[in-house]
Amino acid sequence: MIETNLTIAMGLFIEDVVKDLKLPTKDNQEGRAPRVIDGYLPPKRAVPEMDFPFVIVRAEDGTSDMGRTEVTVSLIIGCYTTETDGYARCLGVMERIRHAMCDLPNQTLDDRYQLTFPIEWRNVPEQPYPYWQIEMTTKWTFNTPALVNF
């Protein structure tokens, strides 16, 4: 459950970070802020373009010992544009999120999740124009919860 709480806290944090961005959509070139989605995009709809722009927050893997737990959380950033700078729009979203994470007091989210460096990102090699994506990888550590016997 604590890993789920981490992704929820990250989603709320990212929503606040990107709330004033205006990125184009297929139907609105003035744009809107990216939607923050937990886990995976919803099943394909009749108009999948409505999901763009987005930031997906997904717990990928983790390790635990008796004292510490480390969880890898991926952020998949998707943008739409018919221009050829779609990757740069994704990078702009990623940079904003990265700077905000680095500005967290003591790099700590929700008073319990400690950001571990480095923050990594990678471009998706095959971009399905006019949809663009990059993936950002973050690692978070926290105290391993104690098992409570009932």
PDB file of C-alpha atoms in Angstrom:
ATOM      1  CA  MET A   1       0.000   0.000   0.000  1.00  0.00           C
ATOM      2  CA  ILE A   2       2.864   2.379   0.715  1.00  0.00           C
ATOM      3  CA  GLU A   3       4.031   2.130  -2.918  1.00  0.00           C
ATOM      4  CA  THR A   4       0.523   3.088  -4.018  1.00  0.00           C
ATOM      5  CA  ASN A   5       0.625   6.050  -1.649  1.00  0.00           C
ATOM      6  CA  LEU A   6       3.915   7.097  -3.247  1.00  0.00           C
ATOM      7  CA  THR A   7       2.399   7.150  -6.745  1.00  0.00           C
ATOM      8  CA  ILE A   8      -0.647   9.046  -5.463  1.00  0.00           C
ATOM      9  CA  ALA A   9       1.592  11.644  -3.784  1.00  0.00           C
ATOM     10  CA  MET A  10       3.658  11.944  -6.971  1.00  0.00           C
ATOM     11  CA  GLY A  11       0.530  12.375  -9.072  1.00  0.00           C
ATOM     12  CA  LEU A  12      -0.745  15.198  -6.867  1.00  0.00           C
ATOM     13  CA  PHE A  13       2.694  16.822  -6.867  1.00  0.00           C
ATOM     14  CA  ILE A  14       2.974  16.631 -10.670  1.00  0.00           C
ATOM     15  CA  GLU A  15      -0.567  17.977 -11.172  1.00  0.00           C
ATOM     16  CA  ASP A  16       0.464  21.058  -9.236  1.00  0.00           C
ATOM     17  CA  VAL A  17       3.735  21.407 -11.164  1.00  0.00           C
ATOM     18  CA  VAL A  18       2.114  21.262 -14.628  1.00  0.00           C
ATOM     19  CA  LYS A  19      -1.224  22.934 -13.892  1.00  0.00           C
ATOM     20  CA  ASP A  20      -0.385  26.168 -15.709  1.00  0.00           C
ATOM     21  CA  LEU A  21       1.136  24.559 -18.829  1.00  0.00           C
ATOM     22  CA  LYS A  22      -0.797  24.932 -22.043  1.00  0.00           C
ATOM     23  CA  LEU A  23       0.083  22.156 -24.500  1.00  0.00           C
ATOM     24  CA  PRO A  24      -1.793  21.653 -27.756  1.00  0.00           C
ATOM     25  CA  THR A  25      -4.368  18.936 -28.264  1.00  0.00           C
ATOM     26  CA  LYS A  26      -5.735  17.701 -31.556  1.00  0.00           C
ATOM     27  CA  ASP A  27      -8.872  19.796 -31.127  1.00  0.00           C
ATOM     28  CA  ASN A  28      -7.445  22.792 -29.277  1.00  0.00           C
ATOM     29  CA  GLN A  29      -4.210  24.446 -30.328  1.00  0.00           C
ATOM     30  CA  GLU A  30      -4.449  26.853 -27.362  1.00  0.00           C
ATOM     31  CA  GLY A  31      -3.963  23.757 -25.294  1.00  0.00           C
ATOM     32  CA  ARG A  32      -4.454  22.524 -21.797  1.00  0.00           C
ATOM     33  CA  ALA A  33      -2.374  21.189 -18.937  1.00  0.00           C
ATOM     34  CA  PRO A  34      -1.276  17.554 -19.165  1.00  0.00           C
ATOM     35  CA  ARG A  35      -3.539  15.036 -17.481  1.00  0.00           C
ATOM     36  CA  VAL A  36      -1.822  13.075 -14.739  1.00  0.00           C
ATOM     37  CA  ILE A  37      -2.725   9.398 -14.973  1.00  0.00           C
ATOM     38  CA  ASP A  38      -1.971   6.630 -12.500  1.00  0.00           C
ATOM     39  CA  GLY A  39      -0.445   3.486 -14.004  1.00  0.00           C
ATOM     40  CA  TYR A  40      -1.500   3.217 -17.629  1.00  0.00           C
ATOM     41  CA  LEU A  41      -3.519   5.072 -20.231  1.00  0.00           C
ATOM     42  CA  PRO A  42      -7.163   4.031 -20.221  1.00  0.00           C
ATOM     43  CA  PRO A  43      -8.269   1.564 -22.916  1.00  0.00           C
ATOM     44  CA  LYS A  44      -8.282   2.983 -26.411  1.00  0.00           C
ATOM     45  CA  ARG A  45     -11.294   5.135 -27.034  1.00  0.00           C
ATOM     46  CA  ALA A  46     -12.897   6.189 -30.277  1.00  0.00           C
ATOM     47  CA  VAL A  47     -10.768   9.355 -30.040  1.00  0.00           C
ATOM     48  CA  PRO A  48      -7.443   8.407 -28.356  1.00  0.00           C
ATOM     49  CA  GLU A  49      -6.056  11.893 -29.069  1.00  0.00           C
ATOM     50  CA  MET A  50      -8.131  13.183 -26.174  1.00  0.00           C
ATOM     51  CA  ASP A  51      -5.575  11.650 -23.787  1.00  0.00           C
ATOM     52  CA  PHE A  52      -2.753  13.893 -25.047  1.00  0.00           C
ATOM     53  CA  PRO A  53      -0.986  15.654 -23.332  1.00  0.00           C
ATOM     54  CA  PHE A  54      -0.428  13.433 -20.307  1.00  0.00           C
ATOM     55  CA  VAL A  55       1.979  12.365 -17.595  1.00  0.00           C
ATOM     56  CA  ILE A  56       1.653   8.747 -16.494  1.00  0.00           C
ATOM     57  CA  VAL A  57       2.929   7.919 -12.999  1.00  0.00           C
ATOM     58  CA  ARG A  58       3.812   4.225 -12.701  1.00  0.00           C
ATOM     59  CA  ALA A  59       5.591   2.238  -9.992  1.00  0.00           C
ATOM     60  CA  GLU A  60       7.916  -0.056 -11.969  1.00  0.00           C
ATOM     61  CA  ASP A  61       9.888  -2.060  -9.432  1.00  0.00           C
ATOM     62  CA  GLY A  62      11.338  -1.982  -5.975  1.00  0.00           C
ATOM     63  CA  THR A  63      13.531  -3.609  -3.390  1.00  0.00           C
ATOM     64  CA  SER A  64      13.172  -3.862   0.369  1.00  0.00           C
ATOM     65  CA  ASP A  65      15.327  -4.932   3.259  1.00  0.00           C
ATOM     66  CA  MET A  66      14.559  -4.748   6.955  1.00  0.00           C
ATOM     67  CA  GLY A  67      15.175  -1.006   7.137  1.00  0.00           C
ATOM     68  CA  ARG A  68      14.769   0.635   3.732  1.00  0.00           C
ATOM     69  CA  THR A  69      12.611   0.257   0.642  1.00  0.00           C
ATOM     70  CA  GLU A  70      13.520   1.677  -2.760  1.00  0.00           C
ATOM     71  CA  VAL A  71      10.897   2.082  -5.474  1.00  0.00           C
ATOM     72  CA  THR A  72      11.486   3.011  -9.098  1.00  0.00           C
ATOM     73  CA  VAL A  73       8.726   5.235 -10.473  1.00  0.00           C
ATOM     74  CA  SER A  74       8.516   5.984 -14.181  1.00  0.00           C
ATOM     75  CA  LEU A  75       6.916   9.093 -15.582  1.00  0.00           C
ATOM     76  CA  ILE A  76       5.811   8.741 -19.185  1.00  0.00           C
ATOM     77  CA  ILE A  77       5.248  12.150 -20.726  1.00  0.00           C
ATOM     78  CA  GLY A  78       3.139  12.397 -23.857  1.00  0.00           C
ATOM     79  CA  CYS A  79       2.478  15.433 -26.030  1.00  0.00           C
ATOM     80  CA  TYR A  80       0.609  16.086 -29.258  1.00  0.00           C
ATOM     81  CA  THR A  81       1.682  18.449 -32.006  1.00  0.00           C
ATOM     82  CA  THR A  82       1.801  18.438 -35.767  1.00  0.00           C
ATOM     83  CA  GLU A  83       5.033  20.441 -35.571  1.00  0.00           C
ATOM     84  CA  THR A  84       8.340  18.609 -35.559  1.00  0.00           C
ATOM     85  CA  ASP A  85       9.225  19.851 -32.073  1.00  0.00           C
ATOM     86  CA  GLY A  86       7.062  17.386 -30.177  1.00  0.00           C
ATOM     87  CA  TYR A  87      10.031  15.817 -28.440  1.00  0.00           C
ATOM     88  CA  ALA A  88      11.081  19.291 -27.221  1.00  0.00           C
ATOM     89  CA  ARG A  89       7.613  19.852 -25.755  1.00  0.00           C
ATOM     90  CA  CYS A  90       7.973  16.580 -23.849  1.00  0.00           C
ATOM     91  CA  LEU A  91      11.428  17.659 -22.679  1.00  0.00           C
ATOM     92  CA  GLY A  92       9.968  20.938 -21.434  1.00  0.00           C
ATOM     93  CA  VAL A  93       7.436  19.064 -19.290  1.00  0.00           C
ATOM     94  CA  MET A  94      10.167  16.729 -18.035  1.00  0.00           C
ATOM     95  CA  GLU A  95      12.451  19.650 -17.145  1.00  0.00           C
ATOM     96  CA  ARG A  96       9.706  21.375 -15.192  1.00  0.00           C
ATOM     97  CA  ILE A  97       9.002  18.203 -13.205  1.00  0.00           C
ATOM     98  CA  ARG A  98      12.717  17.528 -12.628  1.00  0.00           C
ATOM     99  CA  HIS A  99      13.351  21.067 -11.364  1.00  0.00           C
ATOM    100  CA  ALA A 100      10.365  20.846  -9.021  1.00  0.00           C
ATOM    101  CA  MET A 101      11.625  17.520  -7.626  1.00  0.00           C
ATOM    102  CA  CYS A 102      15.073  18.977  -7.066  1.00  0.00           C
ATOM    103  CA  ASP A 103      13.443  21.923  -5.257  1.00  0.00           C
ATOM    104  CA  LEU A 104      11.573  19.694  -2.798  1.00  0.00           C
ATOM    105  CA  PRO A 105      12.733  20.436   0.755  1.00  0.00           C
ATOM    106  CA  ASN A 106      15.497  17.884   1.353  1.00  0.00           C
ATOM    107  CA  GLN A 107      14.279  16.199  -1.871  1.00  0.00           C
ATOM    108  CA  THR A 108      11.504  14.668   0.233  1.00  0.00           C
ATOM    109  CA  LEU A 109       7.976  14.159  -1.079  1.00  0.00           C
ATOM    110  CA  ASP A 110       5.006  14.001   1.275  1.00  0.00           C
ATOM    111  CA  ASP A 111       7.320  14.112   4.324  1.00  0.00           C
ATOM    112  CA  ARG A 112       8.397  10.485   3.813  1.00  0.00           C
ATOM    113  CA  TYR A 113       9.667   9.652   0.306  1.00  0.00           C
ATOM    114  CA  GLN A 114      13.308  10.599  -0.312  1.00  0.00           C
ATOM    115  CA  LEU A 115      14.349  11.203  -3.938  1.00  0.00           C
ATOM    116  CA  THR A 116      17.510   9.296  -4.839  1.00  0.00           C
ATOM    117  CA  PHE A 117      19.724  10.650  -7.612  1.00  0.00           C
ATOM    118  CA  PRO A 118      20.276  10.410 -10.495  1.00  0.00           C
ATOM    119  CA  ILE A 119      17.004  11.242 -12.199  1.00  0.00           C
ATOM    120  CA  GLU A 120      17.129   9.652 -15.647  1.00  0.00           C
ATOM    121  CA  TRP A 121      15.194  10.212 -18.843  1.00  0.00           C
ATOM    122  CA  ARG A 122      15.195   8.658 -22.288  1.00  0.00           C
ATOM    123  CA  ASN A 123      13.650   9.530 -25.577  1.00  0.00           C
ATOM    124  CA  VAL A 124      11.391   6.937 -27.173  1.00  0.00           C
ATOM    125  CA  PRO A 125      13.223   6.070 -30.424  1.00  0.00           C
ATOM    126  CA  GLU A 126      10.110   5.461 -32.538  1.00  0.00           C
ATOM    127  CA  GLN A 127       7.818   8.461 -32.189  1.00  0.00           C
ATOM    128  CA  PRO A 128       4.316   7.862 -33.610  1.00  0.00           C
ATOM    129  CA  TYR A 129       3.939  11.366 -35.145  1.00  0.00           C
ATOM    130  CA  PRO A 130       2.015  13.546 -34.225  1.00  0.00           C
ATOM    131  CA  TYR A 131       2.218  11.901 -30.785  1.00  0.00           C
ATOM    132  CA  TRP A 132       5.451  12.255 -28.840  1.00  0.00           C
ATOM    133  CA  GLN A 133       6.717  10.587 -25.678  1.00  0.00           C
ATOM    134  CA  ILE A 134       9.691  10.469 -23.355  1.00  0.00           C
ATOM    135  CA  GLU A 135      10.207   8.436 -20.195  1.00  0.00           C
ATOM    136  CA  MET A 136      11.648   9.752 -16.961  1.00  0.00           C
ATOM    137  CA  THR A 137      12.855   7.406 -14.217  1.00  0.00           C
ATOM    138  CA  THR A 138      13.007   8.338 -10.558  1.00  0.00           C
ATOM    139  CA  LYS A 139      13.973   6.369  -7.476  1.00  0.00           C
ATOM    140  CA  TRP A 140      12.501   6.942  -4.039  1.00  0.00           C
ATOM    141  CA  THR A 141      13.525   5.487  -0.696  1.00  0.00           C
ATOM    142  CA  PHE A 142      11.617   5.281   2.555  1.00  0.00           C
ATOM    143  CA  ASN A 143      11.586   3.295   5.758  1.00  0.00           C
ATOM    144  CA  THR A 144      10.304  -0.215   5.251  1.00  0.00           C
ATOM    145  CA  PRO A 145       6.970  -0.443   7.032  1.00  0.00           C
ATOM    146  CA  ALA A 146       6.931  -2.794  10.009  1.00  0.00           C
ATOM    147  CA  LEU A 147       4.715  -5.824   9.733  1.00  0.00           C
ATOM    148  CA  VAL A 148       1.852  -5.631  12.191  1.00  0.00           C
ATOM    149  CA  ASN A 149       0.459  -8.908  13.523  1.00  0.00           C
ATOM    150  CA  PHE A 150      -3.262  -8.950  14.140  1.00  0.00           C
TER     151      PHE A 150
END
